[in-house]
Amino acid sequence: MKLSAMLALSQNRVIGVNNGLPWRLSNDLKWFKKTTMGKPLIMGRKTFQSLPGLLPGRPHIVVTRDTGFAADEVIIAHDLDAALIKAEAAAREIGADEMVIIGGADIFGQSLDRLDRLYLTEVHAVVDGDTFLPEFNTVDWIEKSREFHEKSEKDMFDHSFITLDRKRH
């Protein structure tokens, strides 16, 4: 079962501000939907609560230390290991071969060494934010694809979609 992460980050590694995104990129939302559809999504509680609601066609696995947290139609896990087990079971149930971590920074940090693939939206700008992607060693990754998009009415910055696969030694 492939474990991937999908995120957008600025040139200064910002991935969020005030529990939201510091940019508006219509292209990125479309790429996110296309890439994650039919796959279990693993996320922290704050990321889940920042969503506009349940994202259709994708099981949601929420990692939280809050033992009282509950949400309709959501699978709850209290640590990343439990979330991965539950996500793999959900993936098998729906016939998916990939699970996708979508945030936040703590979950990304815990999972970086376990990931098989990274789907990155590189925002070609320096932005203010309060949440940053943890550092990771880029020599461990092979760039499989890169697609550049210019800013537009619906996309406030130039950006690139990049797919990285972990090198297997």
PDB file of C-alpha atoms in Angstrom, residues 15-136:
ATOM      1  CA  ILE A  15       2.034  25.666   4.449  1.00  0.00           C
ATOM      2  CA  GLY A  16      -0.566  27.531   6.484  1.00  0.00           C
ATOM      3  CA  VAL A  17      -1.723  30.588   8.392  1.00  0.00           C
ATOM      4  CA  ASN A  18      -4.454  30.806  11.037  1.00  0.00           C
ATOM      5  CA  ASN A  19      -5.439  27.173  10.369  1.00  0.00           C
ATOM      6  CA  GLY A  20      -6.025  27.892   6.666  1.00  0.00           C
ATOM      7  CA  LEU A  21      -4.178  28.393   3.415  1.00  0.00           C
ATOM      8  CA  PRO A  22      -2.379  31.716   2.809  1.00  0.00           C
ATOM      9  CA  TRP A  23      -3.274  31.734  -0.904  1.00  0.00           C
ATOM     10  CA  ARG A  24      -6.081  31.111  -3.337  1.00  0.00           C
ATOM     11  CA  LEU A  25      -5.162  28.642  -6.080  1.00  0.00           C
ATOM     12  CA  SER A  26      -8.087  27.226  -8.024  1.00  0.00           C
ATOM     13  CA  ASN A  27      -5.745  24.941 -10.003  1.00  0.00           C
ATOM     14  CA  ASP A  28      -4.402  23.468  -6.772  1.00  0.00           C
ATOM     15  CA  LEU A  29      -7.882  22.624  -5.496  1.00  0.00           C
ATOM     16  CA  LYS A  30      -8.645  20.829  -8.780  1.00  0.00           C
ATOM     17  CA  TRP A  31      -5.334  18.919  -8.642  1.00  0.00           C
ATOM     18  CA  PHE A  32      -5.996  18.000  -5.002  1.00  0.00           C
ATOM     19  CA  LYS A  33      -9.428  16.600  -5.858  1.00  0.00           C
ATOM     20  CA  LYS A  34      -8.179  14.691  -8.912  1.00  0.00           C
ATOM     21  CA  THR A  35      -5.195  13.222  -7.037  1.00  0.00           C
ATOM     22  CA  THR A  36      -7.004  12.220  -3.830  1.00  0.00           C
ATOM     23  CA  MET A  37     -10.377  11.056  -5.177  1.00  0.00           C
ATOM     24  CA  GLY A  38     -11.159   7.491  -4.136  1.00  0.00           C
ATOM     25  CA  LYS A  39      -8.286   7.341  -1.615  1.00  0.00           C
ATOM     26  CA  PRO A  40      -8.359   7.529   2.193  1.00  0.00           C
ATOM     27  CA  LEU A  41      -7.257  10.906   3.559  1.00  0.00           C
ATOM     28  CA  ILE A  42      -5.246  11.042   6.785  1.00  0.00           C
ATOM     29  CA  MET A  43      -5.208  14.356   8.626  1.00  0.00           C
ATOM     30  CA  GLY A  44      -4.892  15.971  12.009  1.00  0.00           C
ATOM     31  CA  ARG A  45      -7.933  17.326  13.823  1.00  0.00           C
ATOM     32  CA  LYS A  46      -7.171  20.979  13.045  1.00  0.00           C
ATOM     33  CA  THR A  47      -6.807  20.206   9.344  1.00  0.00           C
ATOM     34  CA  PHE A  48     -10.126  18.352   9.421  1.00  0.00           C
ATOM     35  CA  GLN A  49     -11.822  21.268  11.167  1.00  0.00           C
ATOM     36  CA  SER A  50     -10.435  23.691   8.562  1.00  0.00           C
ATOM     37  CA  LEU A  51     -12.190  21.837   5.728  1.00  0.00           C
ATOM     38  CA  PRO A  52     -15.510  23.177   4.431  1.00  0.00           C
ATOM     39  CA  GLY A  53     -17.036  19.788   5.264  1.00  0.00           C
ATOM     40  CA  LEU A  54     -16.497  16.158   4.339  1.00  0.00           C
ATOM     41  CA  LEU A  55     -14.730  15.778   1.010  1.00  0.00           C
ATOM     42  CA  PRO A  56     -16.879  13.412  -1.057  1.00  0.00           C
ATOM     43  CA  GLY A  57     -15.526  10.106  -2.339  1.00  0.00           C
ATOM     44  CA  ARG A  58     -12.701   9.829   0.196  1.00  0.00           C
ATOM     45  CA  PRO A  59     -12.728   8.209   3.650  1.00  0.00           C
ATOM     46  CA  HIS A  60     -11.465  10.643   6.308  1.00  0.00           C
ATOM     47  CA  ILE A  61      -9.113   9.388   9.036  1.00  0.00           C
ATOM     48  CA  VAL A  62      -8.558  12.058  11.692  1.00  0.00           C
ATOM     49  CA  VAL A  63      -5.645  11.831  14.106  1.00  0.00           C
ATOM     50  CA  THR A  64      -6.273  13.477  17.461  1.00  0.00           C
ATOM     51  CA  ARG A  65      -5.097  13.108  21.048  1.00  0.00           C
ATOM     52  CA  ASP A  66      -8.529  14.339  22.173  1.00  0.00           C
ATOM     53  CA  THR A  67     -10.271  11.144  23.291  1.00  0.00           C
ATOM     54  CA  GLY A  68     -13.601  13.002  23.363  1.00  0.00           C
ATOM     55  CA  PHE A  69     -13.423  14.136  19.735  1.00  0.00           C
ATOM     56  CA  ALA A  70     -16.098  12.721  17.434  1.00  0.00           C
ATOM     57  CA  ALA A  71     -17.390  13.612  13.984  1.00  0.00           C
ATOM     58  CA  ASP A  72     -19.980  11.985  11.768  1.00  0.00           C
ATOM     59  CA  GLU A  73     -18.667   9.737   8.976  1.00  0.00           C
ATOM     60  CA  VAL A  74     -15.057  10.112  10.170  1.00  0.00           C
ATOM     61  CA  ILE A  75     -12.666   7.421  11.367  1.00  0.00           C
ATOM     62  CA  ILE A  76     -10.843   8.557  14.523  1.00  0.00           C
ATOM     63  CA  ALA A  77      -7.308   7.485  15.460  1.00  0.00           C
ATOM     64  CA  HIS A  78      -5.262   8.646  18.428  1.00  0.00           C
ATOM     65  CA  ASP A  79      -1.824   8.330  16.841  1.00  0.00           C
ATOM     66  CA  LEU A  80      -0.290   8.032  13.384  1.00  0.00           C
ATOM     67  CA  ASP A  81       0.290   4.265  13.606  1.00  0.00           C
ATOM     68  CA  ALA A  82      -3.382   3.635  14.377  1.00  0.00           C
ATOM     69  CA  ALA A  83      -4.385   6.030  11.583  1.00  0.00           C
ATOM     70  CA  LEU A  84      -2.244   4.150   9.053  1.00  0.00           C
ATOM     71  CA  ILE A  85      -3.785   0.814  10.047  1.00  0.00           C
ATOM     72  CA  LYS A  86      -7.304   2.243   9.751  1.00  0.00           C
ATOM     73  CA  ALA A  87      -6.518   4.000   6.462  1.00  0.00           C
ATOM     74  CA  GLU A  88      -5.104   0.815   4.957  1.00  0.00           C
ATOM     75  CA  ALA A  89      -8.262  -1.079   5.950  1.00  0.00           C
ATOM     76  CA  ALA A  90     -10.406   1.692   4.416  1.00  0.00           C
ATOM     77  CA  ALA A  91      -8.282   1.634   1.240  1.00  0.00           C
ATOM     78  CA  ARG A  92      -8.730  -2.124   0.850  1.00  0.00           C
ATOM     79  CA  GLU A  93     -12.458  -1.782   1.396  1.00  0.00           C
ATOM     80  CA  ILE A  94     -12.795   0.734  -1.459  1.00  0.00           C
ATOM     81  CA  GLY A  95     -10.167  -0.830  -3.739  1.00  0.00           C
ATOM     82  CA  ALA A  96      -7.571   1.940  -3.410  1.00  0.00           C
ATOM     83  CA  ASP A  97      -3.828   1.276  -3.553  1.00  0.00           C
ATOM     84  CA  GLU A  98      -2.772   4.584  -1.982  1.00  0.00           C
ATOM     85  CA  MET A  99      -3.431   6.530   1.237  1.00  0.00           C
ATOM     86  CA  VAL A 100      -2.817  10.301   1.303  1.00  0.00           C
ATOM     87  CA  ILE A 101      -1.750  12.449   4.242  1.00  0.00           C
ATOM     88  CA  ILE A 102      -3.080  15.986   3.827  1.00  0.00           C
ATOM     89  CA  GLY A 103      -1.908  17.771   6.988  1.00  0.00           C
ATOM     90  CA  GLY A 104      -1.065  19.348   9.251  1.00  0.00           C
ATOM     91  CA  ALA A 105       2.582  20.056   9.877  1.00  0.00           C
ATOM     92  CA  ASP A 106       2.856  17.669  12.853  1.00  0.00           C
ATOM     93  CA  ILE A 107       1.383  14.753  10.878  1.00  0.00           C
ATOM     94  CA  PHE A 108       3.672  15.584   7.922  1.00  0.00           C
ATOM     95  CA  GLY A 109       6.660  15.629  10.265  1.00  0.00           C
ATOM     96  CA  GLN A 110       5.759  12.270  11.810  1.00  0.00           C
ATOM     97  CA  SER A 111       5.235  10.639   8.422  1.00  0.00           C
ATOM     98  CA  LEU A 112       8.095  12.022   6.274  1.00  0.00           C
ATOM     99  CA  ASP A 113      10.326   8.975   6.798  1.00  0.00           C
ATOM    100  CA  ARG A 114       7.463   6.613   5.887  1.00  0.00           C
ATOM    101  CA  LEU A 115       6.252   8.284   2.702  1.00  0.00           C
ATOM    102  CA  ASP A 116       6.549   6.663  -0.723  1.00  0.00           C
ATOM    103  CA  ARG A 117       5.403   9.738  -2.677  1.00  0.00           C
ATOM    104  CA  LEU A 118       5.019  13.496  -2.256  1.00  0.00           C
ATOM    105  CA  TYR A 119       2.571  15.550  -4.271  1.00  0.00           C
ATOM    106  CA  LEU A 120       3.741  19.145  -3.870  1.00  0.00           C
ATOM    107  CA  THR A 121       2.257  22.377  -5.060  1.00  0.00           C
ATOM    108  CA  GLU A 122       5.215  24.738  -5.036  1.00  0.00           C
ATOM    109  CA  VAL A 123       3.878  28.274  -4.660  1.00  0.00           C
ATOM    110  CA  HIS A 124       6.362  30.615  -6.335  1.00  0.00           C
ATOM    111  CA  ALA A 125       6.148  33.326  -3.687  1.00  0.00           C
ATOM    112  CA  VAL A 126       7.336  34.207  -0.205  1.00  0.00           C
ATOM    113  CA  VAL A 127       4.296  34.505   2.065  1.00  0.00           C
ATOM    114  CA  ASP A 128       3.583  35.146   5.724  1.00  0.00           C
ATOM    115  CA  GLY A 129       2.393  32.189   7.718  1.00  0.00           C
ATOM    116  CA  ASP A 130       2.513  30.402  11.038  1.00  0.00           C
ATOM    117  CA  THR A 131       2.812  26.788   9.901  1.00  0.00           C
ATOM    118  CA  PHE A 132       5.841  25.423   8.048  1.00  0.00           C
ATOM    119  CA  LEU A 133       6.749  22.142   6.376  1.00  0.00           C
ATOM    120  CA  PRO A 134       9.438  20.364   8.392  1.00  0.00           C
ATOM    121  CA  GLU A 135      12.787  20.060   6.619  1.00  0.00           C
ATOM    122  CA  PHE A 136      13.398  16.843   4.711  1.00  0.00           C
TER     123      PHE A 136
END
